[in-house]
Coordinates of C-alpha atoms and ligand atoms in Angstrom, one line a residue:
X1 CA 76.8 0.2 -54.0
X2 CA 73.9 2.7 -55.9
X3 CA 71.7 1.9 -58.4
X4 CA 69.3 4.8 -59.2
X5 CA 65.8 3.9 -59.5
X6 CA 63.6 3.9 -62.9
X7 CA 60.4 6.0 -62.1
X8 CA 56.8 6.4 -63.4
X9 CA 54.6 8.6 -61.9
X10 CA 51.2 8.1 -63.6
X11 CA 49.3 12.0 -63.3
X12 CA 50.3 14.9 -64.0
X13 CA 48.4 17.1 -61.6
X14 CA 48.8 18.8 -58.0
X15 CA 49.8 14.6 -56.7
X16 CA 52.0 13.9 -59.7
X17 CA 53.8 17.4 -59.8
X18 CA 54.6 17.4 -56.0
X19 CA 55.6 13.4 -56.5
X20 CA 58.3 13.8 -59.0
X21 CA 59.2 17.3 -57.7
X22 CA 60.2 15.8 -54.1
X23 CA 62.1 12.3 -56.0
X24 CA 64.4 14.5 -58.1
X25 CA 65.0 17.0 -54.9
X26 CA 66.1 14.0 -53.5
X27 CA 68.4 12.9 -56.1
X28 CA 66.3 10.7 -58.3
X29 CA 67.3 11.1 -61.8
X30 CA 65.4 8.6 -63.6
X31 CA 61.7 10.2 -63.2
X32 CA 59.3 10.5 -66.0
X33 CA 55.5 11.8 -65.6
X34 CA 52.6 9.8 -67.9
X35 CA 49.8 12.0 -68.5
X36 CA 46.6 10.7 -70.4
X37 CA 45.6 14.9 -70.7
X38 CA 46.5 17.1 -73.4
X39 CA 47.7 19.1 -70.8
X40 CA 49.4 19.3 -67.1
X41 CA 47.2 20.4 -64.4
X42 CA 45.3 16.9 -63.2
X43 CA 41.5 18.4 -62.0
X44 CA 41.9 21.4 -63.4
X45 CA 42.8 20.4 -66.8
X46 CA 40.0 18.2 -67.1
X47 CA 37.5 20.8 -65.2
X48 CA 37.2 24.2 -66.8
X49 CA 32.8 24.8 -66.6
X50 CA 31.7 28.1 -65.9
X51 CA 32.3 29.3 -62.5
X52 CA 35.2 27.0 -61.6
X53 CA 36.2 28.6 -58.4
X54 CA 38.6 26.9 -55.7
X55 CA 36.7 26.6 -52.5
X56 CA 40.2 26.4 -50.6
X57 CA 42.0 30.1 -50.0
X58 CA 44.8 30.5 -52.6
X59 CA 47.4 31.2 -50.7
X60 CA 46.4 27.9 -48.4
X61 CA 46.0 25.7 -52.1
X62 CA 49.9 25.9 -53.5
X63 CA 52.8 23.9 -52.8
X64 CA 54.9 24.5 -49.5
X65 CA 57.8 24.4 -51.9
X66 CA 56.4 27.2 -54.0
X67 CA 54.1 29.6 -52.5
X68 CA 52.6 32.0 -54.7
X69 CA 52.8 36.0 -53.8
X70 CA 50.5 37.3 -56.4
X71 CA 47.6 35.2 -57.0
X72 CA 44.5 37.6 -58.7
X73 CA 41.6 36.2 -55.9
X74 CA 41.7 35.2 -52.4
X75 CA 40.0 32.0 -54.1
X76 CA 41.5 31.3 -57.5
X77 CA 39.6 30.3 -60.4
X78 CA 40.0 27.4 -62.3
X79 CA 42.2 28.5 -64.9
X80 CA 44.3 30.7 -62.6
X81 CA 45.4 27.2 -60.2
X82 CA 45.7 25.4 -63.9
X83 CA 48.2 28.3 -65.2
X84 CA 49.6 28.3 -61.1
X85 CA 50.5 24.1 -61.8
X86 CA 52.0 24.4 -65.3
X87 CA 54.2 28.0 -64.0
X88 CA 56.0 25.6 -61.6
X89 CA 56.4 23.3 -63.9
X90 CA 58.3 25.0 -65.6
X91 CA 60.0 26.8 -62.5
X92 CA 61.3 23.5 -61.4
X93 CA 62.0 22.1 -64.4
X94 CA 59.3 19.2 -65.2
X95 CA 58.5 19.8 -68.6
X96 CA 60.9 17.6 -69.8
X97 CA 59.8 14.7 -68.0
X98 CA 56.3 15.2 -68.6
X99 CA 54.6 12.8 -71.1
X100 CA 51.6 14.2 -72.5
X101 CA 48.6 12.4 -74.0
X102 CA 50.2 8.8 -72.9
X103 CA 47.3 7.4 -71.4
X104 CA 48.3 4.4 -69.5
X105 CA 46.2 1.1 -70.0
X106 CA 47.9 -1.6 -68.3
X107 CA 50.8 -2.0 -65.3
X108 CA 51.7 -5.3 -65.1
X109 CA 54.4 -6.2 -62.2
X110 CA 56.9 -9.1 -63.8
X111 CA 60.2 -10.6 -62.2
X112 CA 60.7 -7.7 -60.3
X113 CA 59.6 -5.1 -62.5
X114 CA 56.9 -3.3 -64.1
X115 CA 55.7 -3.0 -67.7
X116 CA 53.6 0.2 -68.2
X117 CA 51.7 0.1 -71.4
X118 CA 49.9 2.9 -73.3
X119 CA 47.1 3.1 -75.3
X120 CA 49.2 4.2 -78.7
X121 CA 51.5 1.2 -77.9
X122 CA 54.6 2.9 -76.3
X123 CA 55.9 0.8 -73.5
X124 CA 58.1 1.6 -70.5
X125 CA 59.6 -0.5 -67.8
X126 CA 60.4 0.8 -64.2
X127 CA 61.7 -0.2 -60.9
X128 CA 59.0 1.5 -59.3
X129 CA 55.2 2.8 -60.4
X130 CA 53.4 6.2 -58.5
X131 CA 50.3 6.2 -58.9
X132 CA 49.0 10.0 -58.6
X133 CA 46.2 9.7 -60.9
X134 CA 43.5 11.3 -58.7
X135 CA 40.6 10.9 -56.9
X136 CA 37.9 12.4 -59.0
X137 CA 38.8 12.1 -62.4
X138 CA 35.8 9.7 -63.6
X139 CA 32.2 11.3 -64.7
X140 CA 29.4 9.5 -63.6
X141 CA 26.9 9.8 -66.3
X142 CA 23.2 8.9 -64.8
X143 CA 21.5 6.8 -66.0
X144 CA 18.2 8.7 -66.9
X145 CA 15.7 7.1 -69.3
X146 CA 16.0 9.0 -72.3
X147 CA 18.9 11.1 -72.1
X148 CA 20.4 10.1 -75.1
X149 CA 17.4 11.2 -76.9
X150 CA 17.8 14.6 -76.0
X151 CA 18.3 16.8 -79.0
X152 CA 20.3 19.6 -77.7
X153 CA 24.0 19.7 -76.2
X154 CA 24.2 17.2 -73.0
X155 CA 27.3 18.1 -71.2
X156 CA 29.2 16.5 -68.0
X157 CA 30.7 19.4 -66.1
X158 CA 34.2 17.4 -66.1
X159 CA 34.3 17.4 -69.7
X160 CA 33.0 20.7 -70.7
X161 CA 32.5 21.8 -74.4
X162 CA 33.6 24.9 -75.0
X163 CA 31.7 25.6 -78.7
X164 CA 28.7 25.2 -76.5
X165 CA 26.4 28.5 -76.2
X166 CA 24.7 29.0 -73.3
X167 CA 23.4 32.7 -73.2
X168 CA 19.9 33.2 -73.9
X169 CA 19.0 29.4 -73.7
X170 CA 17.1 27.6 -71.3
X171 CA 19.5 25.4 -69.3
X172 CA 19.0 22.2 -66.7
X173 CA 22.0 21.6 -64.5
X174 CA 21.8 18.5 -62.6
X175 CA 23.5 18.0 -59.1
X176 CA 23.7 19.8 -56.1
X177 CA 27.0 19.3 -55.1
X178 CA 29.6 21.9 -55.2
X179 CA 30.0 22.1 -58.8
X180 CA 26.4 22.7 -59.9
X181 CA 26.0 25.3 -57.1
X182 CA 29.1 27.0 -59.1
X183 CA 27.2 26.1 -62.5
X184 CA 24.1 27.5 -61.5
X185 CA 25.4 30.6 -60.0
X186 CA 27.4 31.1 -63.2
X187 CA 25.4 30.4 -65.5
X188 CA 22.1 32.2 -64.6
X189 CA 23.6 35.5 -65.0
X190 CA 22.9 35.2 -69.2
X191 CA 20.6 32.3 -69.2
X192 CA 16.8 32.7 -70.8
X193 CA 16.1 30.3 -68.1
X194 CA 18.2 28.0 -65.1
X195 CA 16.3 25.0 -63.8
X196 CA 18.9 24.0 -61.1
X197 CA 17.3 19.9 -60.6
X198 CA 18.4 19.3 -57.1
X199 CA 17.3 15.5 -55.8
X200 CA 19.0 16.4 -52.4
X201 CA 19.4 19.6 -51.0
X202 CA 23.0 20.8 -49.9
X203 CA 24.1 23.2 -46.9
X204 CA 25.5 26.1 -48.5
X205 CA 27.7 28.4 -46.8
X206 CA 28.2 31.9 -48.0
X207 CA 32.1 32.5 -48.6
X208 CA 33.2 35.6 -50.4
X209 CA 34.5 33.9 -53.6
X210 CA 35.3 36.2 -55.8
X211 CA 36.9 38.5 -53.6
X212 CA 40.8 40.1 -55.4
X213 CA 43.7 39.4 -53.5
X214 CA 44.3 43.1 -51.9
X215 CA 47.3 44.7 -53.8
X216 CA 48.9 45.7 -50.7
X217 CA 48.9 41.9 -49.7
X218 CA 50.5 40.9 -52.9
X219 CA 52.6 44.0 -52.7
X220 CA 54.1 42.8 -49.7
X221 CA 54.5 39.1 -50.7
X222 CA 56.0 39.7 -53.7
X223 CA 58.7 42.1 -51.7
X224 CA 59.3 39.8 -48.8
X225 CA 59.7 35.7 -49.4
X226 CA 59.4 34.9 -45.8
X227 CA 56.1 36.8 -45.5
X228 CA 54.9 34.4 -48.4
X229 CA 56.4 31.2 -46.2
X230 CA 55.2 32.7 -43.2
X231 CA 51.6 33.2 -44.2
X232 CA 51.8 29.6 -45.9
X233 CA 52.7 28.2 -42.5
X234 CA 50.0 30.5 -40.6
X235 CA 47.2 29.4 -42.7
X236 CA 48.5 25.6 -42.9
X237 CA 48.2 25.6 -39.2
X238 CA 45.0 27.5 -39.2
X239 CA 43.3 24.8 -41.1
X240 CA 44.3 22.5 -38.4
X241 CA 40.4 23.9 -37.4
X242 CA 39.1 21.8 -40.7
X243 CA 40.4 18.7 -39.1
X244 CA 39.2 19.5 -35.2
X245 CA 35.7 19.9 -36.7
X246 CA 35.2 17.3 -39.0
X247 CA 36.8 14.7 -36.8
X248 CA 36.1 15.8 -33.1
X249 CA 32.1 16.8 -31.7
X250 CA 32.2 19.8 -30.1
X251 CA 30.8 23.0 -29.9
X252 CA 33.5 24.4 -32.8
X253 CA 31.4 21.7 -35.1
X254 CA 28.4 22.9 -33.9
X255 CA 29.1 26.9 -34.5
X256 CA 30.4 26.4 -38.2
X257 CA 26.7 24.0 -38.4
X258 CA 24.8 26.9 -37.0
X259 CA 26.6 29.1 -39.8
X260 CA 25.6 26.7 -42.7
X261 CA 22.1 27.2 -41.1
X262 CA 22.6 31.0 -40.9
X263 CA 23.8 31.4 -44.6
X264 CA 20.5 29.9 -45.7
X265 CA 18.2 31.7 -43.1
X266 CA 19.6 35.1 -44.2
X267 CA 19.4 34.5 -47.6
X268 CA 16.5 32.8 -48.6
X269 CA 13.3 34.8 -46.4
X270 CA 10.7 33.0 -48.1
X271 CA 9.8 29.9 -46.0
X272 CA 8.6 27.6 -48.5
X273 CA 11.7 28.0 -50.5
X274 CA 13.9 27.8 -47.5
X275 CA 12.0 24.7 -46.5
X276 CA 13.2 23.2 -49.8
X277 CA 16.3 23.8 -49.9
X278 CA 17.0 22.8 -45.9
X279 CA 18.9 19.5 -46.0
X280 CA 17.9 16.4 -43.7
X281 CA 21.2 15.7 -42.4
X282 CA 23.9 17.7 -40.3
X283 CA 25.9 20.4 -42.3
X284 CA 29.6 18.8 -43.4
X285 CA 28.5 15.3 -43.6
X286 CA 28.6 15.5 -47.8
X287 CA 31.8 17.9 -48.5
X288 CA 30.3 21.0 -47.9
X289 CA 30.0 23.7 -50.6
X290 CA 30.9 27.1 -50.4
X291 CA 29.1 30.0 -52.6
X292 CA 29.2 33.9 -52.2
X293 CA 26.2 34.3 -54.9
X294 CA 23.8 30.6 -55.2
X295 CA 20.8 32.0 -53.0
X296 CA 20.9 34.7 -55.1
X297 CA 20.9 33.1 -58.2
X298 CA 18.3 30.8 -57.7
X299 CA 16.1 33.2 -56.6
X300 CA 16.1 35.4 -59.4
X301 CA 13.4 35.8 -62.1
X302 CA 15.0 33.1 -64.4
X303 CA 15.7 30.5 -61.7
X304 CA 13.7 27.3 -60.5
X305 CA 15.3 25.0 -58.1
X306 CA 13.5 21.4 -58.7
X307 CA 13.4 19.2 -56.3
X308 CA 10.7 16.4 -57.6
X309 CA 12.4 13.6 -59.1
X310 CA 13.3 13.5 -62.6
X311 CA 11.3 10.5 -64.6
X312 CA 12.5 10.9 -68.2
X313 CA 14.2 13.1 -70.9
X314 CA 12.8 13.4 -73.8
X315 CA 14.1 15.2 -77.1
X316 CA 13.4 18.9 -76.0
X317 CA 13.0 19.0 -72.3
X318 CA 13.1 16.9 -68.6
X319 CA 9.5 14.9 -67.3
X320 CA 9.7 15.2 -63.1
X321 CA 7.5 12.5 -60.9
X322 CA 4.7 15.2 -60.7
X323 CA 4.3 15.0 -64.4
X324 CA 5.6 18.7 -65.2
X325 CA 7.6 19.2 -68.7
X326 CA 10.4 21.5 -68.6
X327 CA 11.4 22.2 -71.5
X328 CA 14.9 23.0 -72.4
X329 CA 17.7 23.2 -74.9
X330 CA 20.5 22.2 -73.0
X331 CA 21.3 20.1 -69.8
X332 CA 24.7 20.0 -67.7
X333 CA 25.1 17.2 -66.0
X334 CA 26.9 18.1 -62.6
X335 CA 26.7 14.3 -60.9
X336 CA 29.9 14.2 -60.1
X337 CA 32.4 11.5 -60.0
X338 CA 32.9 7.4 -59.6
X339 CA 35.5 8.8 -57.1
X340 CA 36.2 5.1 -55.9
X341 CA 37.8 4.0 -59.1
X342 CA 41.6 5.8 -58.3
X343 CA 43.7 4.5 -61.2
X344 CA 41.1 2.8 -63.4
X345 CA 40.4 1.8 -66.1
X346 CA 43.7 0.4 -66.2
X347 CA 45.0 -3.3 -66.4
X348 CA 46.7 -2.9 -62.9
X349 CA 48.5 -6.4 -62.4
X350 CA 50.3 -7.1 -59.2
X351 CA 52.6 -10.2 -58.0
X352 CA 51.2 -13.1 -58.9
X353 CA 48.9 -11.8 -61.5
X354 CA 46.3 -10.2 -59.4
X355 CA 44.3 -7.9 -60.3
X356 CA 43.4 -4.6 -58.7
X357 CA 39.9 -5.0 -59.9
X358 CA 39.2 -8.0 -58.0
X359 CA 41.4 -7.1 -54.6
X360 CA 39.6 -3.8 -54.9
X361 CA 36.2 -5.0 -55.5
X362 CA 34.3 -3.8 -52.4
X363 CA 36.2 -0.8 -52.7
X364 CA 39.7 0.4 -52.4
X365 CA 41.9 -0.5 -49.8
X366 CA 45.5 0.8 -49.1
X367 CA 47.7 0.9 -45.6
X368 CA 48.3 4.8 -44.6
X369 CA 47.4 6.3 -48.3
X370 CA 50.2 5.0 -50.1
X371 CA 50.5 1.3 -50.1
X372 CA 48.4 -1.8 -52.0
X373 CA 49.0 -5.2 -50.7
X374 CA 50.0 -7.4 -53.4
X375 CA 51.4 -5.0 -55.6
X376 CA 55.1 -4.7 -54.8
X377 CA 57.0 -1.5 -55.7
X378 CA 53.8 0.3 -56.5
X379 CA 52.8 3.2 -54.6
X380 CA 50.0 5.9 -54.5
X381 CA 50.0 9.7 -53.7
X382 CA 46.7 10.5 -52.9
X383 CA 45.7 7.1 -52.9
X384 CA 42.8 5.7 -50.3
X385 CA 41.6 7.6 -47.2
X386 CA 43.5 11.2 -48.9
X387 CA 42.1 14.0 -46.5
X388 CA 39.6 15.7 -49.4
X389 CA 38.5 18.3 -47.5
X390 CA 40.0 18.2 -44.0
X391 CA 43.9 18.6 -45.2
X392 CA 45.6 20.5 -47.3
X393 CA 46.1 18.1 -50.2
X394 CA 49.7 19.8 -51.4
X395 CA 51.0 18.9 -47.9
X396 CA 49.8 15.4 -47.9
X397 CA 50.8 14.5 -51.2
X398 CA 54.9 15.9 -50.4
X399 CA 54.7 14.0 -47.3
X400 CA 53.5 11.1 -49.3
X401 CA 56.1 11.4 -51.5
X402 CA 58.9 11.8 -49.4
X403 CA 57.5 8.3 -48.0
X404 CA 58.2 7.1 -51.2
X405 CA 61.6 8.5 -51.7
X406 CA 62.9 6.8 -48.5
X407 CA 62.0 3.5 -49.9
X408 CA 63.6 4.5 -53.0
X409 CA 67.1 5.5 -51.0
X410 CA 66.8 2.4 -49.7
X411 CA 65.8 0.3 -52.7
X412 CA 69.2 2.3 -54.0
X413 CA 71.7 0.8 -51.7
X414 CA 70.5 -2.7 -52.7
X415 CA 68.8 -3.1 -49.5
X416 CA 65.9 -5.1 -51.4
X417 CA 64.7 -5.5 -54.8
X418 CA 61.0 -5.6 -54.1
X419 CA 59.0 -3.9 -50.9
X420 CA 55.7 -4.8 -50.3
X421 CA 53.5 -3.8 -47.7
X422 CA 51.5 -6.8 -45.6
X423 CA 48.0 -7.8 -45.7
X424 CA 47.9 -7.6 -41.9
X425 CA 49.4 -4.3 -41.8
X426 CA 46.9 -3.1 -44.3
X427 CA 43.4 -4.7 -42.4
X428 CA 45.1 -3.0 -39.2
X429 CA 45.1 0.5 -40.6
X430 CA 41.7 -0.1 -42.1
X431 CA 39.8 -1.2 -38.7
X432 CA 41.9 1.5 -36.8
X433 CA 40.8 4.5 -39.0
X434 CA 37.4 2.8 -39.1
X435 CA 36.9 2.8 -35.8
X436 CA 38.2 6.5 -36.1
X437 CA 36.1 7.3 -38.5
X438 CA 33.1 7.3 -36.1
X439 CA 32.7 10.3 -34.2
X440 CA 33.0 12.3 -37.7
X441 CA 30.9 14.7 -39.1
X442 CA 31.1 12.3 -42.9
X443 CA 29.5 9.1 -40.5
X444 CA 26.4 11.3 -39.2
X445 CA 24.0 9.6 -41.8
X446 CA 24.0 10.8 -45.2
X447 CA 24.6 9.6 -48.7
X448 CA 27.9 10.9 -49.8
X449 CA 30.8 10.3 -52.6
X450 CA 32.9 9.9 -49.3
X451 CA 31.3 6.3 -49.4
X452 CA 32.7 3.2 -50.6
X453 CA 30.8 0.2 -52.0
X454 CA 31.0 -1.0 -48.7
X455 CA 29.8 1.5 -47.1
X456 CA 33.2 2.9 -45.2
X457 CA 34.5 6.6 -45.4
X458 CA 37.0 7.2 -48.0
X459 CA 38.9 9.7 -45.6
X460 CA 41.4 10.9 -43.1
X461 CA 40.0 10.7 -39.8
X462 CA 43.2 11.7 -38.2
X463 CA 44.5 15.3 -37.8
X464 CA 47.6 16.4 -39.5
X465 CA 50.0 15.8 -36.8
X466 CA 49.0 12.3 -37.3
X467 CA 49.3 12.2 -40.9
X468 CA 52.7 13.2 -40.5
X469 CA 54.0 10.6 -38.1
X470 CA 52.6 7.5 -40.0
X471 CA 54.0 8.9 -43.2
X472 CA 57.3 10.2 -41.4
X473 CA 58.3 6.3 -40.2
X474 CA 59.0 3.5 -42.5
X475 CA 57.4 0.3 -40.1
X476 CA 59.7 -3.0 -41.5
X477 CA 57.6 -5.0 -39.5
X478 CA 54.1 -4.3 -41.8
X479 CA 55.9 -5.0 -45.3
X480 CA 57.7 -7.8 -46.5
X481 CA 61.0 -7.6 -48.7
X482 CA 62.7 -9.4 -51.4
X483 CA 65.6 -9.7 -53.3
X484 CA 65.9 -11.2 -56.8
X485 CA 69.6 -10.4 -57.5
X486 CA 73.0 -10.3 -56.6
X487 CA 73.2 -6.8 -56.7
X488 CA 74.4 -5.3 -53.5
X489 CA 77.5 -7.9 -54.4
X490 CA 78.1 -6.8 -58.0
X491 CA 78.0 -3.2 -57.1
X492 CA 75.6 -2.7 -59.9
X493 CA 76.0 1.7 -60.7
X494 CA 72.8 1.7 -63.2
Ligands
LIG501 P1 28.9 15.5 -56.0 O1 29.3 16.3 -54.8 O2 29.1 14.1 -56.0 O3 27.4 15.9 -56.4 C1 26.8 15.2 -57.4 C2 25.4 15.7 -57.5 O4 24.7 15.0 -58.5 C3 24.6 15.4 -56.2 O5 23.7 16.5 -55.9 C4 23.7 14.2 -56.6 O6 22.5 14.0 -55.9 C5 23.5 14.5 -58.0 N1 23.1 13.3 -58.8 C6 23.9 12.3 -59.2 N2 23.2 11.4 -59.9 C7 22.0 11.9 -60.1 C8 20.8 11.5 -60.8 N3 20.8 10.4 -61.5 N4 19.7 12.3 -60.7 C9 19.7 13.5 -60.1 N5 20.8 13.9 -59.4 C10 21.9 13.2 -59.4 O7 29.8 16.1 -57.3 P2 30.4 17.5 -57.6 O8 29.5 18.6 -57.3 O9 31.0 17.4 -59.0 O10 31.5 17.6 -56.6 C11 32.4 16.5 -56.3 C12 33.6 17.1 -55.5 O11 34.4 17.8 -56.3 C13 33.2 18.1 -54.4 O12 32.6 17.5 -53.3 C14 34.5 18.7 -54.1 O13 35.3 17.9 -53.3 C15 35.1 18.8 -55.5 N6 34.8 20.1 -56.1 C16 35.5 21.1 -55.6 C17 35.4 22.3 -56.0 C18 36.1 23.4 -55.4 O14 35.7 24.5 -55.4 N7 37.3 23.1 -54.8 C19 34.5 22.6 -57.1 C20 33.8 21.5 -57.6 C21 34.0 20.3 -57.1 P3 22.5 13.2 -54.5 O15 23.1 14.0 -53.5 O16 21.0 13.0 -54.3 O17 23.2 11.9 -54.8

């Protein structure tokens, strides 16, 4: 017998893309893609401040399944990796399954299936729900004493306003991590003033970021497909190095540390200045940021990096602990992310009636990325523990999603109705990656969005060889497995 599946995929960015990409190549049918945006492109729809640069070499941040020969910079830009996502689209033929502006509130998980609810009303029912709605898709707005008073534009650097003017004013940006260091370098060039408020300094490497692509490279890749696969592969394996130093001490860590320290000591000369901006903590603990031009721009004429805690706003400017005004007439707030809260805000009801808000409320907690105990038939690319930073996220999310698939197959022969993975299976993976997590660079003491509530690391502390095997294997023995109907008998051909 075959029954072919019904499909949601919740996200339509690089996780949801590869998802339904890899369920239709093999031979799902019944896929369609929710979207709460206006627009495809997940993180970089949403993200479009000035300066949006990817910090991840172009031809290392596409899809294996479609390498791309001619991209304009050796890192892309924001809207070059948005217009990238929404060309192969189109290339393979998503659009049509794509629902835009269908923001999903609830997914409640009834008698063996599940009822996906949007906010205009529209309902859809499915055999099985993917979750690929991303990891930092949330703002966290601070809660600053005053802010709302402020009279000019306040703006979250995930939710940029594009009507705003920022030449010739006098700007605050907020946030140290990688996006205000991209804010801040952007922006100074035709502010009156930048006041970059950093409460704790970062390690910034220097990367050439806005280096082109060499024509002759994208001569040659455009001529020769394997060249384009072959440098994919090269560079996938090359970045094997990201994983060996974030998760192994040794004396590769401590070279690319004794760069971080480098890139500041040959940028900044004046002590004092380099004294402020020297972190207390080891270089790659927080997700490092890369920058060709931030020492530069904060040491120019109309720069001031702050690093006295901000008190108050008030109507026109920002009070620090030392009682200095700054006045201003706009402030970017680049504080980053509740990167913890996955799918939510959503109504997310499992078997049973639980609720992913309660099962998740000292943080999340999935087995191997993908699967939430008590949630049957549910599954996340991208989910928990997601390599940000150490693997290539396009190759994670098709493994992922080929993990998927082979339940579906199996879910298609009428092997079972409902697959679930086990508490027990779940805690094991949890204390093993841990323990794992130990020796890593992201557990060498410092405050980062890597964090949970509990205090765990919200990463991958295995290398990608690993990654593969635990996605490549479907274990029985750590999920359970049930089956409501007759249909295997009835030969069902849905
Ligand atoms: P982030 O790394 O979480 O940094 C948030 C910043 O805001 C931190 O400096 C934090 O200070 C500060 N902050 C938060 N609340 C504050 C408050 N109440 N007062 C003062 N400062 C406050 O966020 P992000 O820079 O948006 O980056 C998030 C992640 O997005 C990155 O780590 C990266 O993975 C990704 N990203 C990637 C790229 C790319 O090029 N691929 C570009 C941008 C972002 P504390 O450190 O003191 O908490």
């Amino acid at each position: 017998m075959s029954r072919s599946p019904r499909v949601i995929v919740i996200g339509a960015g690089v996780a949801g893309i590869t998802t339904a990409h890899v369920l239709i190549r093999r031979g799902f049918t019944d896929v369609t893609i929710l979207e709460k945006g206006s627009a495809a492109g997940g993180v970089w729809h949403w993200n479009r401040y000035p300066g949006l640069t990817c910090d991840v070499p172009s031809n290392l941040y596409q899809f294996g399944f479609a390498p791309k020969p001619d991209w304009e910079r050796m890192f892309a830009t924001g809207p070059q990796i948005k217009a990238y996502l929404n060309d192969v689209i189109d290339e393979l033929g998503l659009r049509s399954r794509i629902e835009l502006n269908a923001e999903v509130t609830s997914a409640v998980f009834n008698d063996g299936e599940w009822t996906v609810t949007l906010a205009d009303g529209r309902v859809f029912v499915a055999d099985f729900v993917v979750m690929a709605t991303g990891v930092l898709h949330n703002p966290q707005v601070p809660d600053i004493p005053g802010l709302d008073t402020f009279t000019g534009p306040v703006v979250h650097s995930a939710r940029w306003d594009d009507t705003v003017e920022t030449r010739g004013r006098r700007i605050a940006v907020i946030g140290s991590g990688s996006t205000g260091v991209q804010l801040v370098t952007a922006l100074q060039r035709e502010a009156d003033r930048i006041v970059h408020f950093s409460r704790t300094p970062q390690w910034v490497m220097w990367a050439p970021m806005d280096r082109r692509q060499p024509r002759l490279v994208t001569a040659l890749l455009t001529r020769f497909p394997a060249l384009r696969t072959g440098l994919y592969q090269t560079l996938l394996s090359g970045s094997g190095f990201l994983a060996d130093i974030a998760t192994t001490p040794s004396w590769r860590r401590r070279a690319v540390q004794q760069y971080a320290r480098l890139s500041l000591r040959a940028q900044v000369r004046d002590r004092a200045d380099r004294a402020a901006l020297t972190p207390d903590y080891e270089p790659m603990c927080k997700r490092q940021v890369l920058s060709g031009g931030y020492y530069r721009a904060i040491q120019a004429s109309n720069a001031e990096v702050v690093d006295t805690p901000i008190v108050s706003v008030t109507p026109d400017g920002i009070i620090t602990d030392d009682g200095v005004v700054h006045p201003l007439d706009m402030i970017v707030l680049a504080t980053g992310f509740r990167a913890h809260d996955y799918m939510r805000p959503m109504d997310l009801r499992g078997r049973d009636g639980v609720r992913i808000d309660d099962v998740w409320a000292d943080g999340p907690r999935a087995y191997r990325m993908s699967a939430i105990p008590g949630f049957p038939n549910l599954f996340t690319t991208l989910g928990p523990n997601s390599p940000t930073g150490s693997i290539s996220l396009q190759y994670t999310a098709e493994r992922t999603a080929e993990f998927i698939a082979g339940w579906l197959d199996r879910f298609a022969t009428g092997e079972f109705d409902t697959v679930e993975v086990t508490d027990e299976a779940t805690d094991d993976f949890l204390a093993a990656a841990n323990s794992a997590m130990v020796p890593t660079v992201w557990a060498t003491g410092c405050d980062s969005w890597y964090l949970t509530p509990a205090g765990d690391v919200d990463l991958w502390p295995y290398d990608r060889a690993t990654l593969t095997a635990m996605l490549a294997e479907h274990r029985d023995d750590h999920f359970r497995f049930s089956r409501t109907s007759e249909l295997a008998e009835s030969g069902d051909d849905r």
